[in-house]
PDB file of N, CA and C in Angstrom:
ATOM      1  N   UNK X  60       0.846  -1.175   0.000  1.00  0.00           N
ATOM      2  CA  UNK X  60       0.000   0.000   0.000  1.00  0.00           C
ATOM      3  C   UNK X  60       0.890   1.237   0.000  1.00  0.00           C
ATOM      4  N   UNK X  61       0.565   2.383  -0.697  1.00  0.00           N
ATOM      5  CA  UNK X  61       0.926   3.370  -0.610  1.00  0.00           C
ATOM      6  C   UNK X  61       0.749   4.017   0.674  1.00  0.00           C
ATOM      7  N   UNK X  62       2.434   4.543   0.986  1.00  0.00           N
ATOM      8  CA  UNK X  62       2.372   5.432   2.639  1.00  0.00           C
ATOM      9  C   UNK X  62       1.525   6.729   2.410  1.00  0.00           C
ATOM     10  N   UNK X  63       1.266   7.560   1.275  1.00  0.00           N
ATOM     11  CA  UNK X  63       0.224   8.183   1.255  1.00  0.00           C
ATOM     12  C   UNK X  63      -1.596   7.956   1.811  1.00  0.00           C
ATOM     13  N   UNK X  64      -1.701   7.016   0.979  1.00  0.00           N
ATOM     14  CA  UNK X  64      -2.853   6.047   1.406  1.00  0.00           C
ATOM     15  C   UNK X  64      -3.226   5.527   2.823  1.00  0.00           C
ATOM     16  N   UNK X  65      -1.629   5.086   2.857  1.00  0.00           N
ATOM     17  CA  UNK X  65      -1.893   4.455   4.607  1.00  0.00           C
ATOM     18  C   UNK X  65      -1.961   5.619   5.410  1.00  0.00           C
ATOM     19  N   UNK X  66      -1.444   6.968   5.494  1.00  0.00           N
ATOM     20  CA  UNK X  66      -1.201   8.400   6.031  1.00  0.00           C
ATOM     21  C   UNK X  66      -2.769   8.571   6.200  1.00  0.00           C
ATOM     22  N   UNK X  67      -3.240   8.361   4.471  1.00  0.00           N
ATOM     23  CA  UNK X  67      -5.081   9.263   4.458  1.00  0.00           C
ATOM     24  C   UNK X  67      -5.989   8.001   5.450  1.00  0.00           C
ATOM     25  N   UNK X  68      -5.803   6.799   5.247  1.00  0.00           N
ATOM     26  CA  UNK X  68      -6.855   6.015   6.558  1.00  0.00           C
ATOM     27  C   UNK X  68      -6.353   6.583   7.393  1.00  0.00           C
ATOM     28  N   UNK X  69      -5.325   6.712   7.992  1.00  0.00           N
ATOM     29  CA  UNK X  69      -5.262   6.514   9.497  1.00  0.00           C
ATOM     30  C   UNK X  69      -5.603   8.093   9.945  1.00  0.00           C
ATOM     31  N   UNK X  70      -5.962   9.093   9.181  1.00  0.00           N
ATOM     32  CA  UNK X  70      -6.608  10.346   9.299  1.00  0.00           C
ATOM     33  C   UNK X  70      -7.782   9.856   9.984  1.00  0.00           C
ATOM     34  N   UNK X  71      -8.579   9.101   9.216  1.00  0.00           N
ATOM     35  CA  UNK X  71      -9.843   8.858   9.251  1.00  0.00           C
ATOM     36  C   UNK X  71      -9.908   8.241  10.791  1.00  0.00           C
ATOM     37  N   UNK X  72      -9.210   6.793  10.956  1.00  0.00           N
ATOM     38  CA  UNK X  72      -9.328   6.632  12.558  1.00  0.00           C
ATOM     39  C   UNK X  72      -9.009   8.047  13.073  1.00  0.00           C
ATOM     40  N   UNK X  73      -8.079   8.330  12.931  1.00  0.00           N
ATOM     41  CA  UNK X  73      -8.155   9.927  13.874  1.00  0.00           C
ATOM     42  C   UNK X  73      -9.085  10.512  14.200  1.00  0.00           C
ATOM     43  N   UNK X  74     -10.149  10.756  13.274  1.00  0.00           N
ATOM     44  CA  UNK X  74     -11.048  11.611  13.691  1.00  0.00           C
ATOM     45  C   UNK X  74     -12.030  10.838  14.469  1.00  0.00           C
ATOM     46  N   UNK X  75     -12.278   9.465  14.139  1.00  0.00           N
ATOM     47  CA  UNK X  75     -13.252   8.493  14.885  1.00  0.00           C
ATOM     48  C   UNK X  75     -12.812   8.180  16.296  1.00  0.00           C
ATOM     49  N   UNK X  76     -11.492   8.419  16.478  1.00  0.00           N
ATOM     50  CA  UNK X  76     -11.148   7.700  17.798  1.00  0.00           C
ATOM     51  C   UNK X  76     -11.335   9.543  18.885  1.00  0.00           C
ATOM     52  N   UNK X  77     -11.162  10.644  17.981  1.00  0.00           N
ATOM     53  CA  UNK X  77     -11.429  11.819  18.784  1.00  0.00           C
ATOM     54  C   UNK X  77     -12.939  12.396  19.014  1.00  0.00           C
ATOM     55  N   UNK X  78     -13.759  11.396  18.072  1.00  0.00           N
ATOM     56  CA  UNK X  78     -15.018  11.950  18.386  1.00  0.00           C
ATOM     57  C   UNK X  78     -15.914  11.177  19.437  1.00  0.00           C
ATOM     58  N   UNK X  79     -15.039   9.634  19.642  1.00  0.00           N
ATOM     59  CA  UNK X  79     -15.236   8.936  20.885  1.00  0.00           C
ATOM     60  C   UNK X  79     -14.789   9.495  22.048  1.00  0.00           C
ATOM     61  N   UNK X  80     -13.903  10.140  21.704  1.00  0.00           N
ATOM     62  CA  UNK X  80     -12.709  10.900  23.284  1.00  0.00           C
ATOM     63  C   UNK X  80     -13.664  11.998  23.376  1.00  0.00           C
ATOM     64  N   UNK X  81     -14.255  12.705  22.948  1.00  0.00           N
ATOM     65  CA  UNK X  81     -15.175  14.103  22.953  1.00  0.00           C
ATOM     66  C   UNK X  81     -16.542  13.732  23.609  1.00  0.00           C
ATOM     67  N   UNK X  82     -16.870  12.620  23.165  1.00  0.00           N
ATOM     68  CA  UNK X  82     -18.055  11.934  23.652  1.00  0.00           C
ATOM     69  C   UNK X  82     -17.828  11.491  25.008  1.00  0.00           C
ATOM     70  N   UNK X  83     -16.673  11.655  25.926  1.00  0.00           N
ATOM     71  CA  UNK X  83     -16.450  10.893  26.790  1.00  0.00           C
ATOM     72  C   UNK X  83     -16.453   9.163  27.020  1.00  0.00           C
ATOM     73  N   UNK X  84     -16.705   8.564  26.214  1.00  0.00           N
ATOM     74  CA  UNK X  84     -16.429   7.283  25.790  1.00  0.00           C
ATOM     75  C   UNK X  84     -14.672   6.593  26.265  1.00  0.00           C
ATOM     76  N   UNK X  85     -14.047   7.173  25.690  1.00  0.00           N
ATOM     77  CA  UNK X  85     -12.769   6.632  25.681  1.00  0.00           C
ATOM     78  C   UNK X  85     -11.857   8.136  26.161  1.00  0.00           C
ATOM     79  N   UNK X  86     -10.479   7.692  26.805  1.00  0.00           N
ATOM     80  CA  UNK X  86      -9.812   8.780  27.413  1.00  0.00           C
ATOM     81  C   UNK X  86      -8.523   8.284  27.280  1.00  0.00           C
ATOM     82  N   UNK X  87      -8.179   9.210  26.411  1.00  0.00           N
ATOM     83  CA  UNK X  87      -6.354   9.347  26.015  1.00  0.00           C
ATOM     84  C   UNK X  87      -5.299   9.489  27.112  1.00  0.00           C
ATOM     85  N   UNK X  88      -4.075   9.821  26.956  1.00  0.00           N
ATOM     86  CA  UNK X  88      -3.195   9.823  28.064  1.00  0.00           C
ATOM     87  C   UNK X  88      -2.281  10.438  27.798  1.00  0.00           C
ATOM     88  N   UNK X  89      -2.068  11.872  28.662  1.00  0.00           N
ATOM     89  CA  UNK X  89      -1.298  12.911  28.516  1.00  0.00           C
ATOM     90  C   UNK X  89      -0.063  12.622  29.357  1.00  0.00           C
ATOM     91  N   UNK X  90       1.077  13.126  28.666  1.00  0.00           N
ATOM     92  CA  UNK X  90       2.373  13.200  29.165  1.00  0.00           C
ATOM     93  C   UNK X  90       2.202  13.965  30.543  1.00  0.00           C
ATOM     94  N   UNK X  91       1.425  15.251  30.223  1.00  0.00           N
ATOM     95  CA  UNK X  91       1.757  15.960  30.977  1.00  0.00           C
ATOM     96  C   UNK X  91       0.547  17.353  30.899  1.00  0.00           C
ATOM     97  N   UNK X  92       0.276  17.976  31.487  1.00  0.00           N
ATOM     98  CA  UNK X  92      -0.752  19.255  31.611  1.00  0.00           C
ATOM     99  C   UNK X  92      -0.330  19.780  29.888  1.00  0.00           C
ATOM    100  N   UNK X  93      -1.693  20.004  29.444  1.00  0.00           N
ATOM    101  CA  UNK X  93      -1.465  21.213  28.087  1.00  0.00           C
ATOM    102  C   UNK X  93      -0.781  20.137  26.936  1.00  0.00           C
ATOM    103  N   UNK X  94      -0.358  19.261  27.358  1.00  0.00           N
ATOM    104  CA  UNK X  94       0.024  18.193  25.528  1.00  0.00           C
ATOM    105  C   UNK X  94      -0.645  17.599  25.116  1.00  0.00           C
ATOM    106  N   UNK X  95      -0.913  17.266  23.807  1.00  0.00           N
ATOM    107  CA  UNK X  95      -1.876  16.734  23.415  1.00  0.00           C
ATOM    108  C   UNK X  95      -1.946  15.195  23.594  1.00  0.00           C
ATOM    109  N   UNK X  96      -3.105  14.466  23.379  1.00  0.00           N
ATOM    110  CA  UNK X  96      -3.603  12.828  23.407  1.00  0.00           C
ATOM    111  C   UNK X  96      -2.294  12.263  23.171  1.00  0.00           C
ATOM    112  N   UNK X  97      -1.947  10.756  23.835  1.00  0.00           N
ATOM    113  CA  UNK X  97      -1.050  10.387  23.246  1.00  0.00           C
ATOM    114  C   UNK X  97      -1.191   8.884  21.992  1.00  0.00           C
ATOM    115  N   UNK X  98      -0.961   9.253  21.094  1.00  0.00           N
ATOM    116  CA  UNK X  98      -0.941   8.150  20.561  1.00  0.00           C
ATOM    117  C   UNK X  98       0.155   7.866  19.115  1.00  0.00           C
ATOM    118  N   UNK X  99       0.482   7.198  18.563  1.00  0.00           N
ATOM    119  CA  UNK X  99       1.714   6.779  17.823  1.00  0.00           C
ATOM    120  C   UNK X  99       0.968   5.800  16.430  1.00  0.00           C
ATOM    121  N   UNK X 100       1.644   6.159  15.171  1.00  0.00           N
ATOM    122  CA  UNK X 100       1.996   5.766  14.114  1.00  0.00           C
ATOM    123  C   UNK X 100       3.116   5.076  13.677  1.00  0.00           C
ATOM    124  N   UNK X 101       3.650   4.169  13.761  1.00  0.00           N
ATOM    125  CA  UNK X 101       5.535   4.018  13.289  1.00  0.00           C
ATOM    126  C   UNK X 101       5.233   3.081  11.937  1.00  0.00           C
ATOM    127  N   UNK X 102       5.871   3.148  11.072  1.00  0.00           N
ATOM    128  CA  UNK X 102       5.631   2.485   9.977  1.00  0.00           C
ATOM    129  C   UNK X 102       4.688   1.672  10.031  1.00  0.00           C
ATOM    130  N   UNK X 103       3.925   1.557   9.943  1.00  0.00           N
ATOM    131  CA  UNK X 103       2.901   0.777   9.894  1.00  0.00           C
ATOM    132  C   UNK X 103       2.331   0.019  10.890  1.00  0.00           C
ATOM    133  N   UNK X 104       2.377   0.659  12.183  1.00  0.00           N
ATOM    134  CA  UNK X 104       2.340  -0.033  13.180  1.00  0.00           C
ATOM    135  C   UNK X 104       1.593   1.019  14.106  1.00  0.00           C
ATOM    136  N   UNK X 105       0.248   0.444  14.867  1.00  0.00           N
ATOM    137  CA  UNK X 105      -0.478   1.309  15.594  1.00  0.00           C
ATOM    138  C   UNK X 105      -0.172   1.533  16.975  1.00  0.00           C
ATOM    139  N   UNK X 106       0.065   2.322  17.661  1.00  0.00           N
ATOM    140  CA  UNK X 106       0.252   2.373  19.427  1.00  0.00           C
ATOM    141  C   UNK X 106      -0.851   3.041  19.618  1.00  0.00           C
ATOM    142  N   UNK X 107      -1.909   2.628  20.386  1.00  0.00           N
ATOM    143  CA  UNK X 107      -3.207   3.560  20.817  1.00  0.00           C
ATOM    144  C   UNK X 107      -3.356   3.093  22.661  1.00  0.00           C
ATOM    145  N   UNK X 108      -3.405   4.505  23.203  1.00  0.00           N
ATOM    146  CA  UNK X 108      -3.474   4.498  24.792  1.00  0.00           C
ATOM    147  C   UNK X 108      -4.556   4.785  25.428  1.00  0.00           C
ATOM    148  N   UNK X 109      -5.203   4.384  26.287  1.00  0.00           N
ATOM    149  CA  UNK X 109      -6.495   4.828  26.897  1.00  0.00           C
ATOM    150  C   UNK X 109      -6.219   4.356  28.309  1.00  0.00           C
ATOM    151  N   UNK X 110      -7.502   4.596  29.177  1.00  0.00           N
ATOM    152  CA  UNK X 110      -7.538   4.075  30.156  1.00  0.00           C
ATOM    153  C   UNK X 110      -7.714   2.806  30.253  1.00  0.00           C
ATOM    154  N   UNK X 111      -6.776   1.922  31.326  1.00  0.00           N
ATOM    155  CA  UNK X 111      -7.080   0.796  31.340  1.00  0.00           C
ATOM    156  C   UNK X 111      -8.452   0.223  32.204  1.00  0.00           C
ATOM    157  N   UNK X 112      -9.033  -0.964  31.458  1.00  0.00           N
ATOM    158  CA  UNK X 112     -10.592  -1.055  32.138  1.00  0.00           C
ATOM    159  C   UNK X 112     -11.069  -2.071  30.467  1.00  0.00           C
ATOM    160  N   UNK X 113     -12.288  -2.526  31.119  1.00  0.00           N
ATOM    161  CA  UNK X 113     -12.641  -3.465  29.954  1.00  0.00           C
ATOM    162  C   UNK X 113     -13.673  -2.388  29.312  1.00  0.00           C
ATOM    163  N   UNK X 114     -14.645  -1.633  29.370  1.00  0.00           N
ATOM    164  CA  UNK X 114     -15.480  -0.942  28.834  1.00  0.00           C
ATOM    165  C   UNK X 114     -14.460   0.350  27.693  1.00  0.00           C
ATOM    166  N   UNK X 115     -13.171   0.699  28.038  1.00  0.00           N
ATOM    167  CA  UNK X 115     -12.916   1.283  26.899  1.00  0.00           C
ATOM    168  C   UNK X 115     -11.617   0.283  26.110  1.00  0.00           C
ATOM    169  N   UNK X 116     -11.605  -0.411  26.958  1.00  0.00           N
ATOM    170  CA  UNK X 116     -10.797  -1.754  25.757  1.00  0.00           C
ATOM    171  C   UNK X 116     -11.877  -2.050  24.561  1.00  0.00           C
ATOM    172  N   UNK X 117     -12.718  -2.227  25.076  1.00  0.00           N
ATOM    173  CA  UNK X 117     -14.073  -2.983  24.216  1.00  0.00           C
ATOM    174  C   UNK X 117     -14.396  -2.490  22.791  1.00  0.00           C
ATOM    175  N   UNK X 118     -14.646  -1.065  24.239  1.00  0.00           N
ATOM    176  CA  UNK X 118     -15.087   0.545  22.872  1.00  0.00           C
ATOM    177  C   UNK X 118     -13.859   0.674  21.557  1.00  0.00           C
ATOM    178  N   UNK X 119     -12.185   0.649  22.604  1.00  0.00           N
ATOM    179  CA  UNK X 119     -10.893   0.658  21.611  1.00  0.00           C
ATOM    180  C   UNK X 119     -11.416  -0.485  20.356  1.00  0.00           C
ATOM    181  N   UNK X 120     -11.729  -2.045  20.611  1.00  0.00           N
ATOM    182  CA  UNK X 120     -11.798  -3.133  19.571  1.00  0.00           C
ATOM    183  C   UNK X 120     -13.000  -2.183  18.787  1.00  0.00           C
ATOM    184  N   UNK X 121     -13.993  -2.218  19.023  1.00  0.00           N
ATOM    185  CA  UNK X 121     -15.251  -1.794  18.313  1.00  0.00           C
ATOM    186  C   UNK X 121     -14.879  -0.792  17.165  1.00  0.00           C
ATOM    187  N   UNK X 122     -14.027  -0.002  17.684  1.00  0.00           N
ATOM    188  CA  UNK X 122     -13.540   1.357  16.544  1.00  0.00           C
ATOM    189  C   UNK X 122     -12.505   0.662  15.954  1.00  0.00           C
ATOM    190  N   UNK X 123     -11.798  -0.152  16.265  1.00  0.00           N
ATOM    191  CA  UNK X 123     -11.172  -0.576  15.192  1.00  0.00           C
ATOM    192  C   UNK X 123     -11.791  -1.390  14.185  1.00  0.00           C
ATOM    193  N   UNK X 124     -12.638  -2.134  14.660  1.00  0.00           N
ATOM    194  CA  UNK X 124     -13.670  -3.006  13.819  1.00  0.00           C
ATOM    195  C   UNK X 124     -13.994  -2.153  12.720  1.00  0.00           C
ATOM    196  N   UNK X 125     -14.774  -0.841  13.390  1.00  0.00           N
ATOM    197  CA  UNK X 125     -15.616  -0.065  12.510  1.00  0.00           C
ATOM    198  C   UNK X 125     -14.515   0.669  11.415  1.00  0.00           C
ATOM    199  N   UNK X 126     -13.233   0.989  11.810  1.00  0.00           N
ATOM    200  CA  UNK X 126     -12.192   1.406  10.831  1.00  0.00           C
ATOM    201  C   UNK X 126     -11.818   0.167  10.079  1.00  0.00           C
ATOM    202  N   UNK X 127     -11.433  -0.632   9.841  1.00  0.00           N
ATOM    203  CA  UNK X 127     -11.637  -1.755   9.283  1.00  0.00           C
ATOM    204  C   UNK X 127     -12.251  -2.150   8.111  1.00  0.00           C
ATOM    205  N   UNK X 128     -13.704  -1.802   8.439  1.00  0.00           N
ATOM    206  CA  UNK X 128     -14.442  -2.225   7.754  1.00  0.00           C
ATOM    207  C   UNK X 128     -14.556  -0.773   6.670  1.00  0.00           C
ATOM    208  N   UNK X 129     -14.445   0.121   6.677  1.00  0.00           N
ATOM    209  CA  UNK X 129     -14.428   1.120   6.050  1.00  0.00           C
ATOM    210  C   UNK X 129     -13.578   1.539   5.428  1.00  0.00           C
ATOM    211  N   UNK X 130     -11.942   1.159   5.889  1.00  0.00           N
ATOM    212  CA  UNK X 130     -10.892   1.118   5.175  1.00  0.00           C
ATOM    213  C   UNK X 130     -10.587  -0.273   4.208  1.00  0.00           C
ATOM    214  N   UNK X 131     -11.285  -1.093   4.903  1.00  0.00           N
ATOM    215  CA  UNK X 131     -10.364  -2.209   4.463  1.00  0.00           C
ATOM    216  C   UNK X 131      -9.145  -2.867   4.534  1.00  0.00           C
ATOM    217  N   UNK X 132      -8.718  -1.919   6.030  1.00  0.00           N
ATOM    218  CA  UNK X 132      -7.629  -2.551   6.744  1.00  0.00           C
ATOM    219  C   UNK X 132      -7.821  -3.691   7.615  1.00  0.00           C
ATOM    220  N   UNK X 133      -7.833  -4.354   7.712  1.00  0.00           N
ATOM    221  CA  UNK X 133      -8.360  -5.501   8.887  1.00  0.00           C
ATOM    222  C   UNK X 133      -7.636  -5.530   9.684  1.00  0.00           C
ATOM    223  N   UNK X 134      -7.804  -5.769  11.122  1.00  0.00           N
ATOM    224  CA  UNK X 134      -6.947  -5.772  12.075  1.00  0.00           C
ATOM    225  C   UNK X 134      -6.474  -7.414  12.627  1.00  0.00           C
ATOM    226  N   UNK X 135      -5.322  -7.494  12.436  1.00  0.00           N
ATOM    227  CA  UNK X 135      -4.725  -8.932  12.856  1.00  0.00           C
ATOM    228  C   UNK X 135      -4.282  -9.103  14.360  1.00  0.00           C
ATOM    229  N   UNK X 136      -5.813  -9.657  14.915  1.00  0.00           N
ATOM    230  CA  UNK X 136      -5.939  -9.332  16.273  1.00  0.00           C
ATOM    231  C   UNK X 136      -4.740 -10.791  16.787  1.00  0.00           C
ATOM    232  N   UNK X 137      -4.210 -11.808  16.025  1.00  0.00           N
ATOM    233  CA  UNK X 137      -3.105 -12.986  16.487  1.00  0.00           C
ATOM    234  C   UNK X 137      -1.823 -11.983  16.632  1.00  0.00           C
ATOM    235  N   UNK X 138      -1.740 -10.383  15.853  1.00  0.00           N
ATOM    236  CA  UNK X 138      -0.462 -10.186  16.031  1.00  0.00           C
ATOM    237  C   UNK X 138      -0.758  -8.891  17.188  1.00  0.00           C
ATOM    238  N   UNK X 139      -1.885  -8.507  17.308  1.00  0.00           N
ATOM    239  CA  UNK X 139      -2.101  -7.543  18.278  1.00  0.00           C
ATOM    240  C   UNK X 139      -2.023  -8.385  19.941  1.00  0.00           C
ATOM    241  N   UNK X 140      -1.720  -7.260  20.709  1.00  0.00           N
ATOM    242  CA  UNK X 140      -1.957  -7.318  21.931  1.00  0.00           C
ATOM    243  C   UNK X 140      -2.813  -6.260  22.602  1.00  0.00           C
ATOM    244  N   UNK X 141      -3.061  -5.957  24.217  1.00  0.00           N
ATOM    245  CA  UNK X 141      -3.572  -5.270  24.835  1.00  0.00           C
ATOM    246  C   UNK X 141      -3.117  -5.490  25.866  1.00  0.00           C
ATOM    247  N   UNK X 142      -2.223  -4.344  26.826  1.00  0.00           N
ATOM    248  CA  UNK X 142      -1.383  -4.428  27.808  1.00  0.00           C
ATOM    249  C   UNK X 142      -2.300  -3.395  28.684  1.00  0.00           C
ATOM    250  N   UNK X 143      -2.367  -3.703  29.927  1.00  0.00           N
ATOM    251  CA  UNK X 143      -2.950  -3.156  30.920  1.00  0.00           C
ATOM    252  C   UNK X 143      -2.152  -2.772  32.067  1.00  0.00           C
ATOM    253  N   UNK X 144      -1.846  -1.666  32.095  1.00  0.00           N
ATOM    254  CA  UNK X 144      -0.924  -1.546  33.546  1.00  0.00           C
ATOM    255  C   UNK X 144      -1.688  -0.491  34.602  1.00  0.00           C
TER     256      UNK X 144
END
């Protein structure tokens, strides 16, 4: 896939995973007072942070589902994890 392409989906989760965070649904994780959400892109590889808890783990799978299905990225949940600390 083109890194352009892959750049323009992962816009799209962007805006889906901030209109869940706005909704109070799901809650990002700041370094520090005044920085923004934290979350990571690395070549092709997703890092997404929230609070740990099963109700926004759930919500996290669900939006990826729903990006997924709209991109046509599928998520390869054998190579994913979910770390809880």
């Amino acid at each position: 896939m083109s890194p352009y392409l892959f750049i323009l989906c992962n816009e799209g989760l962007s805006i889906i995973l901030k209109y869940y965070e706005r909704r109070g649904v799901i809650h990002g994780v700041k370094v520090c007072k005044g920085t923004p959400i934290l979350s990571l892109v690395i070549c092709y590889q997703l890092f997404l942070f929230c609070k740990a808890g099963k109700s926004e783990a759930t919500t996290l799978k669900n939006i990826l589902d729903i990006y997924g299905k709209t991109s046509n990225q599928l998520i390869n949940y054998q190579k994913s994890e979910i770390l809880l600390t």
